[in-house]
Amino acid sequence: MPLFEKSVTEVVTPQDVRDLTGVSADHFGFPPDVGDPETKLDSLLSTWIERIASHIHARLKRTVLETDDDYLAIQDVLLRTVAKVVAVAQQQRSSPIIQIDDFAVSILNTSDVTKDLGTELQPFMRQKIDIFLSSDDYVEA
């Protein structure tokens, strides 16, 4: 069961991510032998969109329909989270190691991108409740 009725990269496109982040193929410095850098960036962004959609789907455990009231909100969560992945990727390219003080050194943690998804998606989660109903007469044993 997918997150959306149609392909997730049609719901949030690589161009949507580019528009939000301002990222371009030049920012990633793809080697010249990989072909068209713009196509390579779109492929990379599509992969990230699909992976973040998987994280969202794992938490929601349902397909979001275009007619659902929360469709645009969940689409926005997906877009903003992919934008965070882009930001972390760019930070890691320029400075993968961060010195916090004189002694501590920290490497950027990409799991920080998805750690708040549960909180962001909480209003859209549906709880399944099992109810037992018996219409038989009560008999004391």
PDB file of C-alpha atoms in Angstrom:
ATOM      1  CA  MET A   1       0.000   0.000   0.000  1.00  0.00           C
ATOM      2  CA  PRO A   2       1.644   3.283  -1.095  1.00  0.00           C
ATOM      3  CA  LEU A   3       1.511   6.572   0.805  1.00  0.00           C
ATOM      4  CA  PHE A   4      -0.465   8.291  -1.975  1.00  0.00           C
ATOM      5  CA  GLU A   5      -2.758   6.994  -4.726  1.00  0.00           C
ATOM      6  CA  LYS A   6      -0.337   8.085  -7.420  1.00  0.00           C
ATOM      7  CA  SER A   7       3.446   7.935  -7.534  1.00  0.00           C
ATOM      8  CA  VAL A   8       4.997   9.859  -4.651  1.00  0.00           C
ATOM      9  CA  THR A   9       7.331  11.691  -7.068  1.00  0.00           C
ATOM     10  CA  GLU A  10       4.238  13.076  -8.801  1.00  0.00           C
ATOM     11  CA  VAL A  11       2.861  14.362  -5.488  1.00  0.00           C
ATOM     12  CA  VAL A  12       6.183  15.964  -4.514  1.00  0.00           C
ATOM     13  CA  THR A  13       8.431  16.466  -7.528  1.00  0.00           C
ATOM     14  CA  PRO A  14      12.164  17.085  -7.668  1.00  0.00           C
ATOM     15  CA  GLN A  15      11.272  20.550  -9.019  1.00  0.00           C
ATOM     16  CA  ASP A  16       9.234  21.236  -5.856  1.00  0.00           C
ATOM     17  CA  VAL A  17      12.330  20.439  -3.777  1.00  0.00           C
ATOM     18  CA  ARG A  18      14.516  22.606  -6.029  1.00  0.00           C
ATOM     19  CA  ASP A  19      12.063  25.511  -5.692  1.00  0.00           C
ATOM     20  CA  LEU A  20      11.960  25.252  -1.896  1.00  0.00           C
ATOM     21  CA  THR A  21      15.686  24.758  -1.303  1.00  0.00           C
ATOM     22  CA  GLY A  22      17.220  26.626  -4.233  1.00  0.00           C
ATOM     23  CA  VAL A  23      19.487  23.639  -4.818  1.00  0.00           C
ATOM     24  CA  SER A  24      20.998  23.037  -8.232  1.00  0.00           C
ATOM     25  CA  ALA A  25      23.303  20.439  -9.738  1.00  0.00           C
ATOM     26  CA  ASP A  26      26.211  22.871  -9.273  1.00  0.00           C
ATOM     27  CA  HIS A  27      25.821  22.581  -5.495  1.00  0.00           C
ATOM     28  CA  PHE A  28      26.565  18.860  -5.628  1.00  0.00           C
ATOM     29  CA  GLY A  29      29.510  18.937  -8.020  1.00  0.00           C
ATOM     30  CA  PHE A  30      28.641  15.760  -9.883  1.00  0.00           C
ATOM     31  CA  PRO A  31      31.588  14.365 -11.854  1.00  0.00           C
ATOM     32  CA  PRO A  32      31.411  15.101 -15.577  1.00  0.00           C
ATOM     33  CA  ASP A  33      31.316  11.410 -16.510  1.00  0.00           C
ATOM     34  CA  VAL A  34      27.876  10.819 -14.910  1.00  0.00           C
ATOM     35  CA  GLY A  35      25.992  12.390 -17.796  1.00  0.00           C
ATOM     36  CA  ASP A  36      23.641  15.326 -17.420  1.00  0.00           C
ATOM     37  CA  PRO A  37      24.082  16.740 -13.885  1.00  0.00           C
ATOM     38  CA  GLU A  38      20.494  18.070 -13.804  1.00  0.00           C
ATOM     39  CA  THR A  39      19.121  14.588 -14.562  1.00  0.00           C
ATOM     40  CA  LYS A  40      21.429  13.129 -11.913  1.00  0.00           C
ATOM     41  CA  LEU A  41      20.152  15.646  -9.336  1.00  0.00           C
ATOM     42  CA  ASP A  42      16.526  14.878 -10.227  1.00  0.00           C
ATOM     43  CA  SER A  43      17.254  11.168  -9.785  1.00  0.00           C
ATOM     44  CA  LEU A  44      18.880  11.800  -6.396  1.00  0.00           C
ATOM     45  CA  LEU A  45      15.975  13.991  -5.245  1.00  0.00           C
ATOM     46  CA  SER A  46      13.458  11.369  -6.437  1.00  0.00           C
ATOM     47  CA  THR A  47      15.272   8.724  -4.379  1.00  0.00           C
ATOM     48  CA  TRP A  48      15.136  10.952  -1.289  1.00  0.00           C
ATOM     49  CA  ILE A  49      11.441  11.708  -1.870  1.00  0.00           C
ATOM     50  CA  GLU A  50      10.662   7.982  -2.059  1.00  0.00           C
ATOM     51  CA  ARG A  51      12.659   7.200   1.076  1.00  0.00           C
ATOM     52  CA  ILE A  52      11.084   9.940   3.182  1.00  0.00           C
ATOM     53  CA  ALA A  53       7.641   8.902   1.895  1.00  0.00           C
ATOM     54  CA  SER A  54       8.447   5.419   3.174  1.00  0.00           C
ATOM     55  CA  HIS A  55       9.232   6.843   6.622  1.00  0.00           C
ATOM     56  CA  ILE A  56       5.926   8.715   6.613  1.00  0.00           C
ATOM     57  CA  HIS A  57       3.970   5.683   5.425  1.00  0.00           C
ATOM     58  CA  ALA A  58       5.540   3.521   8.140  1.00  0.00           C
ATOM     59  CA  ARG A  59       4.177   5.917  10.740  1.00  0.00           C
ATOM     60  CA  LEU A  60       0.752   6.581   9.211  1.00  0.00           C
ATOM     61  CA  LYS A  61       0.122   3.001   8.010  1.00  0.00           C
ATOM     62  CA  ARG A  62      -2.433   4.169   5.437  1.00  0.00           C
ATOM     63  CA  THR A  63      -2.811   5.604   1.968  1.00  0.00           C
ATOM     64  CA  VAL A  64      -3.579   9.317   1.853  1.00  0.00           C
ATOM     65  CA  LEU A  65      -6.174  10.191  -0.776  1.00  0.00           C
ATOM     66  CA  GLU A  66      -6.399  13.520  -2.608  1.00  0.00           C
ATOM     67  CA  THR A  67      -9.882  13.932  -1.153  1.00  0.00           C
ATOM     68  CA  ASP A  68      -8.620  13.596   2.444  1.00  0.00           C
ATOM     69  CA  ASP A  69      -8.580  16.794   4.497  1.00  0.00           C
ATOM     70  CA  ASP A  70      -4.979  16.164   5.542  1.00  0.00           C
ATOM     71  CA  TYR A  71      -3.618  15.495   2.020  1.00  0.00           C
ATOM     72  CA  LEU A  72      -1.922  18.897   1.581  1.00  0.00           C
ATOM     73  CA  ALA A  73      -0.543  18.880   5.106  1.00  0.00           C
ATOM     74  CA  ILE A  74       1.075  15.462   4.650  1.00  0.00           C
ATOM     75  CA  GLN A  75       2.377  16.515   1.236  1.00  0.00           C
ATOM     76  CA  ASP A  76       3.943  19.537   2.964  1.00  0.00           C
ATOM     77  CA  VAL A  77       5.549  17.380   5.666  1.00  0.00           C
ATOM     78  CA  LEU A  78       7.090  15.230   2.917  1.00  0.00           C
ATOM     79  CA  LEU A  79       8.415  18.241   1.007  1.00  0.00           C
ATOM     80  CA  ARG A  80       9.881  19.935   4.089  1.00  0.00           C
ATOM     81  CA  THR A  81      11.531  16.725   5.289  1.00  0.00           C
ATOM     82  CA  VAL A  82      13.173  16.149   1.901  1.00  0.00           C
ATOM     83  CA  ALA A  83      14.372  19.760   2.054  1.00  0.00           C
ATOM     84  CA  LYS A  84      16.028  18.894   5.390  1.00  0.00           C
ATOM     85  CA  VAL A  85      17.790  15.965   3.708  1.00  0.00           C
ATOM     86  CA  VAL A  86      19.097  18.360   1.049  1.00  0.00           C
ATOM     87  CA  ALA A  87      20.351  20.740   3.742  1.00  0.00           C
ATOM     88  CA  VAL A  88      22.113  17.952   5.657  1.00  0.00           C
ATOM     89  CA  ALA A  89      23.675  16.621   2.439  1.00  0.00           C
ATOM     90  CA  GLN A  90      25.045  20.052   1.622  1.00  0.00           C
ATOM     91  CA  GLN A  91      26.346  20.532   5.167  1.00  0.00           C
ATOM     92  CA  GLN A  92      28.095  17.183   5.051  1.00  0.00           C
ATOM     93  CA  ARG A  93      29.755  18.084   1.771  1.00  0.00           C
ATOM     94  CA  SER A  94      31.131  21.326   3.162  1.00  0.00           C
ATOM     95  CA  SER A  95      31.810  20.323   6.780  1.00  0.00           C
ATOM     96  CA  PRO A  96      31.209  16.696   7.768  1.00  0.00           C
ATOM     97  CA  ILE A  97      32.881  17.144  11.178  1.00  0.00           C
ATOM     98  CA  ILE A  98      31.783  19.814  13.647  1.00  0.00           C
ATOM     99  CA  GLN A  99      33.837  20.795  16.669  1.00  0.00           C
ATOM    100  CA  ILE A 100      31.485  21.609  19.544  1.00  0.00           C
ATOM    101  CA  ASP A 101      34.083  22.762  22.074  1.00  0.00           C
ATOM    102  CA  ASP A 102      37.768  22.200  22.760  1.00  0.00           C
ATOM    103  CA  PHE A 103      37.401  18.431  23.161  1.00  0.00           C
ATOM    104  CA  ALA A 104      34.154  17.207  21.583  1.00  0.00           C
ATOM    105  CA  VAL A 105      33.882  16.495  17.885  1.00  0.00           C
ATOM    106  CA  SER A 106      30.603  15.503  16.288  1.00  0.00           C
ATOM    107  CA  ILE A 107      29.719  14.162  12.848  1.00  0.00           C
ATOM    108  CA  LEU A 108      26.410  15.342  11.385  1.00  0.00           C
ATOM    109  CA  ASN A 109      23.735  12.766  12.059  1.00  0.00           C
ATOM    110  CA  THR A 110      21.302  12.198   9.185  1.00  0.00           C
ATOM    111  CA  SER A 111      18.801  10.457  11.472  1.00  0.00           C
ATOM    112  CA  ASP A 112      18.016  13.900  12.912  1.00  0.00           C
ATOM    113  CA  VAL A 113      16.115  14.573   9.696  1.00  0.00           C
ATOM    114  CA  THR A 114      13.435  11.975  10.453  1.00  0.00           C
ATOM    115  CA  LYS A 115      13.404  11.976  14.253  1.00  0.00           C
ATOM    116  CA  ASP A 116      10.608  14.564  14.508  1.00  0.00           C
ATOM    117  CA  LEU A 117       8.362  12.909  11.902  1.00  0.00           C
ATOM    118  CA  GLY A 118       6.347  11.092  14.562  1.00  0.00           C
ATOM    119  CA  THR A 119       5.547  14.367  16.292  1.00  0.00           C
ATOM    120  CA  GLU A 120       4.737  16.160  13.030  1.00  0.00           C
ATOM    121  CA  LEU A 121       2.474  13.349  11.849  1.00  0.00           C
ATOM    122  CA  GLN A 122       0.706  12.795  15.193  1.00  0.00           C
ATOM    123  CA  PRO A 123      -2.354  14.882  14.224  1.00  0.00           C
ATOM    124  CA  PHE A 124      -2.813  12.752  11.084  1.00  0.00           C
ATOM    125  CA  MET A 125      -2.479   9.326  12.661  1.00  0.00           C
ATOM    126  CA  ARG A 126      -5.571   7.237  12.991  1.00  0.00           C
ATOM    127  CA  GLN A 127      -5.955   4.831  15.833  1.00  0.00           C
ATOM    128  CA  LYS A 128      -7.486   1.445  15.259  1.00  0.00           C
ATOM    129  CA  ILE A 129      -9.708   0.265  18.092  1.00  0.00           C
ATOM    130  CA  ASP A 130     -10.963  -3.285  18.344  1.00  0.00           C
ATOM    131  CA  ILE A 131     -14.359  -3.659  19.988  1.00  0.00           C
ATOM    132  CA  PHE A 132     -15.799  -6.924  21.168  1.00  0.00           C
ATOM    133  CA  LEU A 133     -19.560  -7.099  21.013  1.00  0.00           C
ATOM    134  CA  SER A 134     -21.646 -10.045  22.026  1.00  0.00           C
ATOM    135  CA  SER A 135     -25.386 -10.052  21.638  1.00  0.00           C
ATOM    136  CA  ASP A 136     -25.682 -13.384  23.447  1.00  0.00           C
ATOM    137  CA  ASP A 137     -27.342 -13.465  26.870  1.00  0.00           C
ATOM    138  CA  TYR A 138     -25.012 -13.319  29.818  1.00  0.00           C
ATOM    139  CA  VAL A 139     -24.706 -16.681  31.509  1.00  0.00           C
ATOM    140  CA  GLU A 140     -22.889 -17.026  34.798  1.00  0.00           C
ATOM    141  CA  ALA A 141     -20.817 -20.172  34.919  1.00  0.00           C
TER     142      ALA A 141
END
